[in-house]
CSV table of N, CA and C in Angstrom, one decimal:
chain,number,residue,atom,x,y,z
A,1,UNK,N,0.8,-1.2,0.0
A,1,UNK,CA,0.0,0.0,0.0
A,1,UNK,C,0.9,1.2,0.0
A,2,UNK,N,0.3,2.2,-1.1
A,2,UNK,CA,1.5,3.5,-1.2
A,2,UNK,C,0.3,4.7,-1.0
A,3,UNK,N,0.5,5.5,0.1
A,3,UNK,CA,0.2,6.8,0.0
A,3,UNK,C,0.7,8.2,-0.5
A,4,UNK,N,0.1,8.7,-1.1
A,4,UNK,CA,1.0,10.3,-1.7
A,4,UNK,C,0.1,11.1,-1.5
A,5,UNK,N,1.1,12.0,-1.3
A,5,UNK,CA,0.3,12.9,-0.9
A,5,UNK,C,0.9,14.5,-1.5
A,6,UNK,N,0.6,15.5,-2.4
A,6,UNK,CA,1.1,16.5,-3.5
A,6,UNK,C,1.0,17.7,-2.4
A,7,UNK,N,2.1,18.4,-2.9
A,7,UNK,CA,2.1,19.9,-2.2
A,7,UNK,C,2.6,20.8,-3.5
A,8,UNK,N,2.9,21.9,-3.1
A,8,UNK,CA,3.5,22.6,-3.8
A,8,UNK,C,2.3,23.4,-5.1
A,9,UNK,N,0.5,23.3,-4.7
A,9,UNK,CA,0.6,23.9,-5.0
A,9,UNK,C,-0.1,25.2,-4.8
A,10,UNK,N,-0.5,26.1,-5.9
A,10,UNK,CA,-1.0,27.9,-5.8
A,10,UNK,C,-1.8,28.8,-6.7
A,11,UNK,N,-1.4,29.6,-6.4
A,11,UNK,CA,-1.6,30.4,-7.7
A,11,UNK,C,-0.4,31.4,-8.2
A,12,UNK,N,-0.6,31.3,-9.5
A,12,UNK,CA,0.5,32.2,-10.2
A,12,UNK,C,0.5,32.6,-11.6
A,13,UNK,N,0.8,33.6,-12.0
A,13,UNK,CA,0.3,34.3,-13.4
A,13,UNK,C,1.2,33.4,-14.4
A,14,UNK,N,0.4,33.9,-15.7
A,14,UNK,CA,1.2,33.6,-16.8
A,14,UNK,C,2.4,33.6,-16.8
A,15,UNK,N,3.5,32.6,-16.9
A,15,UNK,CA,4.9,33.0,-17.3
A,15,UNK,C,5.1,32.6,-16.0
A,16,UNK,N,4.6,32.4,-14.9
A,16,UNK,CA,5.6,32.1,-14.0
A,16,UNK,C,6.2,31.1,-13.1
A,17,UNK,N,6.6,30.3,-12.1
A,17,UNK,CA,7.2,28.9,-12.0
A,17,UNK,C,6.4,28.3,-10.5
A,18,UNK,N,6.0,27.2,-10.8
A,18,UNK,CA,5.7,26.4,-9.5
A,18,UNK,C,6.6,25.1,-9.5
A,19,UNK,N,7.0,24.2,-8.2
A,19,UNK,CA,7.3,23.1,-8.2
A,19,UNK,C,6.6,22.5,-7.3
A,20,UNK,N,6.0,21.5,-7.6
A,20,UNK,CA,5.2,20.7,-6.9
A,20,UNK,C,5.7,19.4,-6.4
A,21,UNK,N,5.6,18.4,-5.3
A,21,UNK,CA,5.9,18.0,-4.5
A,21,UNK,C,5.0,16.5,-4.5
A,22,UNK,N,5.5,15.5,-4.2
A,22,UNK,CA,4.8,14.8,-4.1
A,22,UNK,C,5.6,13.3,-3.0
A,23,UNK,N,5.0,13.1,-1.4
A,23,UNK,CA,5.7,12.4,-0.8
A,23,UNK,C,4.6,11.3,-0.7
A,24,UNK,N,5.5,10.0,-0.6
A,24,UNK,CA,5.3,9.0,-1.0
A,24,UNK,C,5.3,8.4,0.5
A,25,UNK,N,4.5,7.5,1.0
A,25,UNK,CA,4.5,6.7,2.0
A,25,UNK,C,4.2,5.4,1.8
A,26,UNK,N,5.9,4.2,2.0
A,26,UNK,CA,5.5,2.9,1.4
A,26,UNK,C,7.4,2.7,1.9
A,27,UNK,N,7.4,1.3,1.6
A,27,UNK,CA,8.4,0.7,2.1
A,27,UNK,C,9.5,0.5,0.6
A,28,UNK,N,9.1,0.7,-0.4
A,28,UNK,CA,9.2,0.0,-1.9
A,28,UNK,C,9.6,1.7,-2.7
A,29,UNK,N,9.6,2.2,-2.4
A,29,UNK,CA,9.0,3.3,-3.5
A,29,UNK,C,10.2,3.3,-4.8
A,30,UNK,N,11.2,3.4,-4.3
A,30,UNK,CA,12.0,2.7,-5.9
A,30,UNK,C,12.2,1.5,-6.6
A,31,UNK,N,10.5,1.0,-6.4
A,31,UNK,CA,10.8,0.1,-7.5
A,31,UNK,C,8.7,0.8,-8.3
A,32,UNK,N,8.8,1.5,-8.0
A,32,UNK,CA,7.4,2.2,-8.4
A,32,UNK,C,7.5,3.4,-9.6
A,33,UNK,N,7.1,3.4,-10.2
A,33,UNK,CA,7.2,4.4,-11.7
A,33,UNK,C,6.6,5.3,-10.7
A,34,UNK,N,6.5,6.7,-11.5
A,34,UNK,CA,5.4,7.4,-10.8
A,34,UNK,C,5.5,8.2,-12.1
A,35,UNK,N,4.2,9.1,-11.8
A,35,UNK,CA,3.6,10.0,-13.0
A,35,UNK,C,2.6,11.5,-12.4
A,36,UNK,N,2.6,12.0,-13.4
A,36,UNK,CA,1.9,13.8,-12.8
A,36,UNK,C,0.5,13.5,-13.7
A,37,UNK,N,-0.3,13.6,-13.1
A,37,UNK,CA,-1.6,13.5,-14.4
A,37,UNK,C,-2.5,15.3,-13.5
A,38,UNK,N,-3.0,15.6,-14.4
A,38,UNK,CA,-4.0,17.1,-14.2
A,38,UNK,C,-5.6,16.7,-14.8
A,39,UNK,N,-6.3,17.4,-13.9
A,39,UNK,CA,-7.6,17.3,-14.7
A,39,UNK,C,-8.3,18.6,-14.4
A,40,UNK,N,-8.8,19.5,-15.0
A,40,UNK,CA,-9.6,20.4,-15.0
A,40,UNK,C,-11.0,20.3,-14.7
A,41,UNK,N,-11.8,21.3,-14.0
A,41,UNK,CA,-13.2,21.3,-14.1
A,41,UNK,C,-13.5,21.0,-14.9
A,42,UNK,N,-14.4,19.7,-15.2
A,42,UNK,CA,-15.2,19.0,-16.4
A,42,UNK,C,-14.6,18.4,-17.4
A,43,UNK,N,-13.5,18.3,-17.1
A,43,UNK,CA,-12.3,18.0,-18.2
A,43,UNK,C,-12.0,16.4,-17.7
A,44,UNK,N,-11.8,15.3,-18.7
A,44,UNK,CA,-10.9,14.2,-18.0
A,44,UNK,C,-9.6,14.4,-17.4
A,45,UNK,N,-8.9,13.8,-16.5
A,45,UNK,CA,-7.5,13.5,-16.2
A,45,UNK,C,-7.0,13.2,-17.4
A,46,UNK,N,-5.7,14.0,-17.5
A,46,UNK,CA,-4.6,14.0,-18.8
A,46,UNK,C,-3.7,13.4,-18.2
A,47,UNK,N,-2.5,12.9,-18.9
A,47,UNK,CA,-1.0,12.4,-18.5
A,47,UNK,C,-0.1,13.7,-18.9
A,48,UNK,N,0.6,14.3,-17.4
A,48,UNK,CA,1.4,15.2,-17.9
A,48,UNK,C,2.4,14.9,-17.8
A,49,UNK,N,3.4,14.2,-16.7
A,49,UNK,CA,4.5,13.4,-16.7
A,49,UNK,C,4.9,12.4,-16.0
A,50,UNK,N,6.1,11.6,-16.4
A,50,UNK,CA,6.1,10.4,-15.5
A,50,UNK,C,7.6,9.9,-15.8
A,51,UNK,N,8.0,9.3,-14.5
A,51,UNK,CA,9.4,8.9,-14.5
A,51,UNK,C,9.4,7.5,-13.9
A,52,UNK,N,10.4,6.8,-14.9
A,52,UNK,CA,11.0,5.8,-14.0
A,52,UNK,C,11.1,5.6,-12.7
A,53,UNK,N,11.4,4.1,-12.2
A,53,UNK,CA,11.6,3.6,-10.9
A,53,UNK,C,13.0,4.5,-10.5
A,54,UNK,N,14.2,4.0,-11.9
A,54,UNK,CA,15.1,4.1,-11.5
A,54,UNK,C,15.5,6.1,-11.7
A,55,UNK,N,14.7,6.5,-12.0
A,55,UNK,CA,14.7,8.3,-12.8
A,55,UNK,C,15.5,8.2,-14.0
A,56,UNK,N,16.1,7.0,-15.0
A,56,UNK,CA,16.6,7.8,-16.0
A,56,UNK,C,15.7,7.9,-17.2
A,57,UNK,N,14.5,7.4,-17.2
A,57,UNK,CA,13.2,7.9,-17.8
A,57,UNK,C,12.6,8.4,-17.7
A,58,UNK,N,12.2,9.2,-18.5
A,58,UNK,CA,10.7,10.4,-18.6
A,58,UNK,C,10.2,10.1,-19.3
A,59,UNK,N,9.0,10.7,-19.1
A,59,UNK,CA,7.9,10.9,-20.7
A,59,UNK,C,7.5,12.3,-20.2
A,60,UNK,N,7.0,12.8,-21.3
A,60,UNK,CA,6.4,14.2,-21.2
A,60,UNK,C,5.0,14.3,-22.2
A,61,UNK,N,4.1,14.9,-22.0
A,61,UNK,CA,2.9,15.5,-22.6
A,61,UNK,C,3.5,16.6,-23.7
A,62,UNK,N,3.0,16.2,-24.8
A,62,UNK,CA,3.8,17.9,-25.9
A,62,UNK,C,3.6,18.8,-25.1
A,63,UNK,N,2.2,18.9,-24.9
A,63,UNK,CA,2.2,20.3,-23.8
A,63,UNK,C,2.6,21.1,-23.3
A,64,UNK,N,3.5,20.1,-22.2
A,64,UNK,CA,4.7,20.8,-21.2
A,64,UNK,C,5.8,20.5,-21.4
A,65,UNK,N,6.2,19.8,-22.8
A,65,UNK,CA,7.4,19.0,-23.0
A,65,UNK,C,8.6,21.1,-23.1
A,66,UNK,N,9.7,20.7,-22.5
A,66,UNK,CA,10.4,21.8,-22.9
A,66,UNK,C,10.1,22.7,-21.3
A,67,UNK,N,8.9,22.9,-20.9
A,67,UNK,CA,8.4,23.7,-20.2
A,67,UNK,C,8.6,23.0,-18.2
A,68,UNK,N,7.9,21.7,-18.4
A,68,UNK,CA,8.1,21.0,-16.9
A,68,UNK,C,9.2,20.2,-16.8
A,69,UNK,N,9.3,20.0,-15.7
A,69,UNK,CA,10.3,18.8,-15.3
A,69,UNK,C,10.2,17.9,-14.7
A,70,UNK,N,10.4,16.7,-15.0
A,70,UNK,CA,9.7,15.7,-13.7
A,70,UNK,C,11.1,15.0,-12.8
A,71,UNK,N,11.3,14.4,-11.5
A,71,UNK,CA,12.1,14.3,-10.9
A,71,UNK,C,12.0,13.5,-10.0
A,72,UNK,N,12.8,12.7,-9.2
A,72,UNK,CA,12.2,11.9,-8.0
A,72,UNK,C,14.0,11.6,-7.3
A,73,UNK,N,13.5,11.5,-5.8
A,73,UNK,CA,14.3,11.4,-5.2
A,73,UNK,C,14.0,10.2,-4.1
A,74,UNK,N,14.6,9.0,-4.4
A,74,UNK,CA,14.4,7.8,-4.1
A,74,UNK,C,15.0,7.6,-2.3
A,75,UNK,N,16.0,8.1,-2.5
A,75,UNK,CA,16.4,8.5,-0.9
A,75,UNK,C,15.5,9.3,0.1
A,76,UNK,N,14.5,10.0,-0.3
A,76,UNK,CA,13.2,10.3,0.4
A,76,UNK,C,12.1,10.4,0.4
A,77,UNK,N,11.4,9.2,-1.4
A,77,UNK,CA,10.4,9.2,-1.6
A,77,UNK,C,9.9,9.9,-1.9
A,78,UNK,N,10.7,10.9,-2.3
A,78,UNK,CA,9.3,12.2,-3.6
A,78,UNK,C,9.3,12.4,-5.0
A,79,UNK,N,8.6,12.7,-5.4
A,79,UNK,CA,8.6,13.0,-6.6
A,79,UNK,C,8.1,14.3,-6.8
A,80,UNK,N,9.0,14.9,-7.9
A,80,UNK,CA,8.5,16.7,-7.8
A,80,UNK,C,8.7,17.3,-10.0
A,81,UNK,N,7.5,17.8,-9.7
A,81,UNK,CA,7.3,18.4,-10.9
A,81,UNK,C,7.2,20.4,-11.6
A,82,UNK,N,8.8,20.6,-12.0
A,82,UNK,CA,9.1,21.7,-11.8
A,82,UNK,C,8.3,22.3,-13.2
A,83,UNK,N,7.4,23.0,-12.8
A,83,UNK,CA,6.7,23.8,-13.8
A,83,UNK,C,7.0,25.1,-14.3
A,84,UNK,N,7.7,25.2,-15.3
A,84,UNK,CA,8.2,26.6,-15.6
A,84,UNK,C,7.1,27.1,-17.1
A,85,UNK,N,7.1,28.5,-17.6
A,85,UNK,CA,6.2,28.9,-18.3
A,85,UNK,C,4.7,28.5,-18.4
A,86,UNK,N,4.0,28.8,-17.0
A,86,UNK,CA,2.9,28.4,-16.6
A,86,UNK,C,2.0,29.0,-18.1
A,87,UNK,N,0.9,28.4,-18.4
A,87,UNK,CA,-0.1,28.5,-19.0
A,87,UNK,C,-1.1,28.7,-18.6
A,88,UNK,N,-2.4,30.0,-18.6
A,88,UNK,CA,-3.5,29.5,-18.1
A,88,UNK,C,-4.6,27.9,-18.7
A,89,UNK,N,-4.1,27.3,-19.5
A,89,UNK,CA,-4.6,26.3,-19.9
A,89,UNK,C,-4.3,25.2,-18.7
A,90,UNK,N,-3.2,25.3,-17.8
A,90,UNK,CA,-2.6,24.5,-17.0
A,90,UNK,C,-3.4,24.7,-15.6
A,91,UNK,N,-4.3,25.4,-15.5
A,91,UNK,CA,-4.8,25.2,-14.2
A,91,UNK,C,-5.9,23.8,-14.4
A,92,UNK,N,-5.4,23.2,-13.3
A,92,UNK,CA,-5.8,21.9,-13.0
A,92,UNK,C,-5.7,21.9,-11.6
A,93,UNK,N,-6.3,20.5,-11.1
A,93,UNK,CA,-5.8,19.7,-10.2
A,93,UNK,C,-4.7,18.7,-10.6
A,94,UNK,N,-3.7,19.2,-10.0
A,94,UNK,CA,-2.7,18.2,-10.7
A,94,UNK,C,-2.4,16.9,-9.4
A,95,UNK,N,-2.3,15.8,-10.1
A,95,UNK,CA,-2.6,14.3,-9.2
A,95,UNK,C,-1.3,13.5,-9.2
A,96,UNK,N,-0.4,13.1,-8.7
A,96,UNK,CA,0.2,12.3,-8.5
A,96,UNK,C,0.4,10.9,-8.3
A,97,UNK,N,0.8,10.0,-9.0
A,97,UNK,CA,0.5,8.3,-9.0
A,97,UNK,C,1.6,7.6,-9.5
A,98,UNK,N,1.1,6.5,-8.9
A,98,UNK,CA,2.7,4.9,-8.7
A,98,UNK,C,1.8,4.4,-8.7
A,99,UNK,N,2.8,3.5,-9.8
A,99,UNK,CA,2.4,1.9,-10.5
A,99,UNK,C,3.8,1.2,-10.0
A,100,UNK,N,3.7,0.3,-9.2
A,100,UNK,CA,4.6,-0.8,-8.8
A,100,UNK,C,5.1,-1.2,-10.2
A,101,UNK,N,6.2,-1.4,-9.9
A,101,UNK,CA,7.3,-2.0,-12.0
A,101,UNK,C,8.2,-2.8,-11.5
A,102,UNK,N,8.5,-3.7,-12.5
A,102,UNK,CA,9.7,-4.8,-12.6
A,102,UNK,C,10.3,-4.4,-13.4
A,103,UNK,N,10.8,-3.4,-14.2
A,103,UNK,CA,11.2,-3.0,-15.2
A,103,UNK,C,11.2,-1.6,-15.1
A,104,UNK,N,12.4,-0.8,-15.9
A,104,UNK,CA,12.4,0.6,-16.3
A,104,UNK,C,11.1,1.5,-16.9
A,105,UNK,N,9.7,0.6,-17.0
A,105,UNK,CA,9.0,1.0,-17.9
A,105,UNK,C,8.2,2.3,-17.5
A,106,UNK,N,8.0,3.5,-18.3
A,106,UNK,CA,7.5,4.5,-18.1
A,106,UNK,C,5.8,4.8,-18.7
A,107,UNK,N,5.1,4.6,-17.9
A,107,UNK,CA,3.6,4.6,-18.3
A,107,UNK,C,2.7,5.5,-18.5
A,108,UNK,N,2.6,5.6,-19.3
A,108,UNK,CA,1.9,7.3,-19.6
A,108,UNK,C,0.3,7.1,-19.8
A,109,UNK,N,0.1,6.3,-19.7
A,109,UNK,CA,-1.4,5.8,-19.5
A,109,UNK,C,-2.0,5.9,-17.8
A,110,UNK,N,-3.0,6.5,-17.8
A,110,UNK,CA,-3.5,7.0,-16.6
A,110,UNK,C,-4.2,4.9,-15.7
A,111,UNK,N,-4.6,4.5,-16.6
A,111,UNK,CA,-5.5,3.3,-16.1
A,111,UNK,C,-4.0,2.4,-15.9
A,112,UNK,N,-2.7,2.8,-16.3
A,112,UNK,CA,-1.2,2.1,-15.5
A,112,UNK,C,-1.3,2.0,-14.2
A,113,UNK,N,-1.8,3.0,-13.6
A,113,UNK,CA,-1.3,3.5,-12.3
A,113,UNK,C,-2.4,3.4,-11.4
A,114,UNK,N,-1.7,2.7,-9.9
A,114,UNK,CA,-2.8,1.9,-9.1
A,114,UNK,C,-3.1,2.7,-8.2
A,115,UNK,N,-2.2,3.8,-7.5
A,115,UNK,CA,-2.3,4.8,-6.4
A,115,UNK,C,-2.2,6.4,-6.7
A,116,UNK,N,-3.1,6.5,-6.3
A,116,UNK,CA,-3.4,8.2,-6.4
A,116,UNK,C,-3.5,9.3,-5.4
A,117,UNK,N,-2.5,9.9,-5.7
A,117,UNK,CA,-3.0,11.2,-4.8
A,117,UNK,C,-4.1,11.9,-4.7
A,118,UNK,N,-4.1,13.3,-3.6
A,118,UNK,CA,-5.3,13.9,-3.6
A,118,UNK,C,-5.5,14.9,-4.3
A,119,UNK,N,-4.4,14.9,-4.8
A,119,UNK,CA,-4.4,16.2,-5.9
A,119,UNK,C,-3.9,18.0,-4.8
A,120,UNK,N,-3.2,18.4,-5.8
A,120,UNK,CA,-2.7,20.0,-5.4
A,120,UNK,C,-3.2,21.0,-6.6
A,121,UNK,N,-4.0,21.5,-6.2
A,121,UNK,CA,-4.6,22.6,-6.8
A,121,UNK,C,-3.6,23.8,-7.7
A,122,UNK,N,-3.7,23.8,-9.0
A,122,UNK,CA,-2.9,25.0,-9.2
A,122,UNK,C,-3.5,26.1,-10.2
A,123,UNK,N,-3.5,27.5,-10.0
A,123,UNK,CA,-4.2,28.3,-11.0
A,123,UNK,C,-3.2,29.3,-11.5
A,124,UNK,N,-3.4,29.1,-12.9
A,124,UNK,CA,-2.4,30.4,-13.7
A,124,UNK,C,-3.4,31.3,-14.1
A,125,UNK,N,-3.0,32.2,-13.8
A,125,UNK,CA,-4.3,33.5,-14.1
A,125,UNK,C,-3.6,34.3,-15.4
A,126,UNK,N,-4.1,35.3,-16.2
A,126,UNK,CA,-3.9,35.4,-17.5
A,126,UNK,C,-3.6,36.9,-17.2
């Protein structure tokens, strides 16, 4: 059983940078992929990013490809996604999730992933 739980987020205008935070409670957590998914009012959950067990893989969303960063720190169980050139198209709820893996594999599919956070609120105003 893995809990997470997202911080890091706010509000902030066009153009400007959040990094959001996501700590993991579990005994395992580097052998768990994890991933950033957002969903907006009325909107489905999208895949925004996701890293390897071991971090030397990413995937990225075109979206934010160039713009976020995704990152994880296995020595304390977080995972953190640095958002630079905010968009007002990016306000979401952005969610955090791990898929247990045997493998380097990076899953960018939302129905991969077994544990979910509660989500951190973020708003880019225009």
């Amino acid at each position: 059983q893995v809990q997470l739980v997202e911080s890091g987020g706010g509000l902030v205008q066009a153009g400007g940078s959040l990094r959001l935070s996501c700590a993991a409670s579990g005994r395992t957590f580097s052998t768990y992929a994890m991933g950033w998914f957002r969903q907006a009012p009325g909107k489905e959950r999208e895949f925004v990013a996701a890293i390897s067990r071991s971090g030397r893989n990413t995937n990225y969303a075109e979206t934010v490809k160039g713009r976020f960063t995704i990152s994880r720190d296995n020595t304390n169980n977080s995972v953190y996604l640095q958002m630079n050139s905010l968009k007002p198209e990016g306000t979401a709820v952005y969610h955090c999730a791990a898929q247990s893996q045997y493998s380097d594999y990076v899953p960018r599919n939302k129905y991969e992933y077994t544990y979910w956070g509660q989500g951190a609120q973020v708003t880019v105003s225009s």
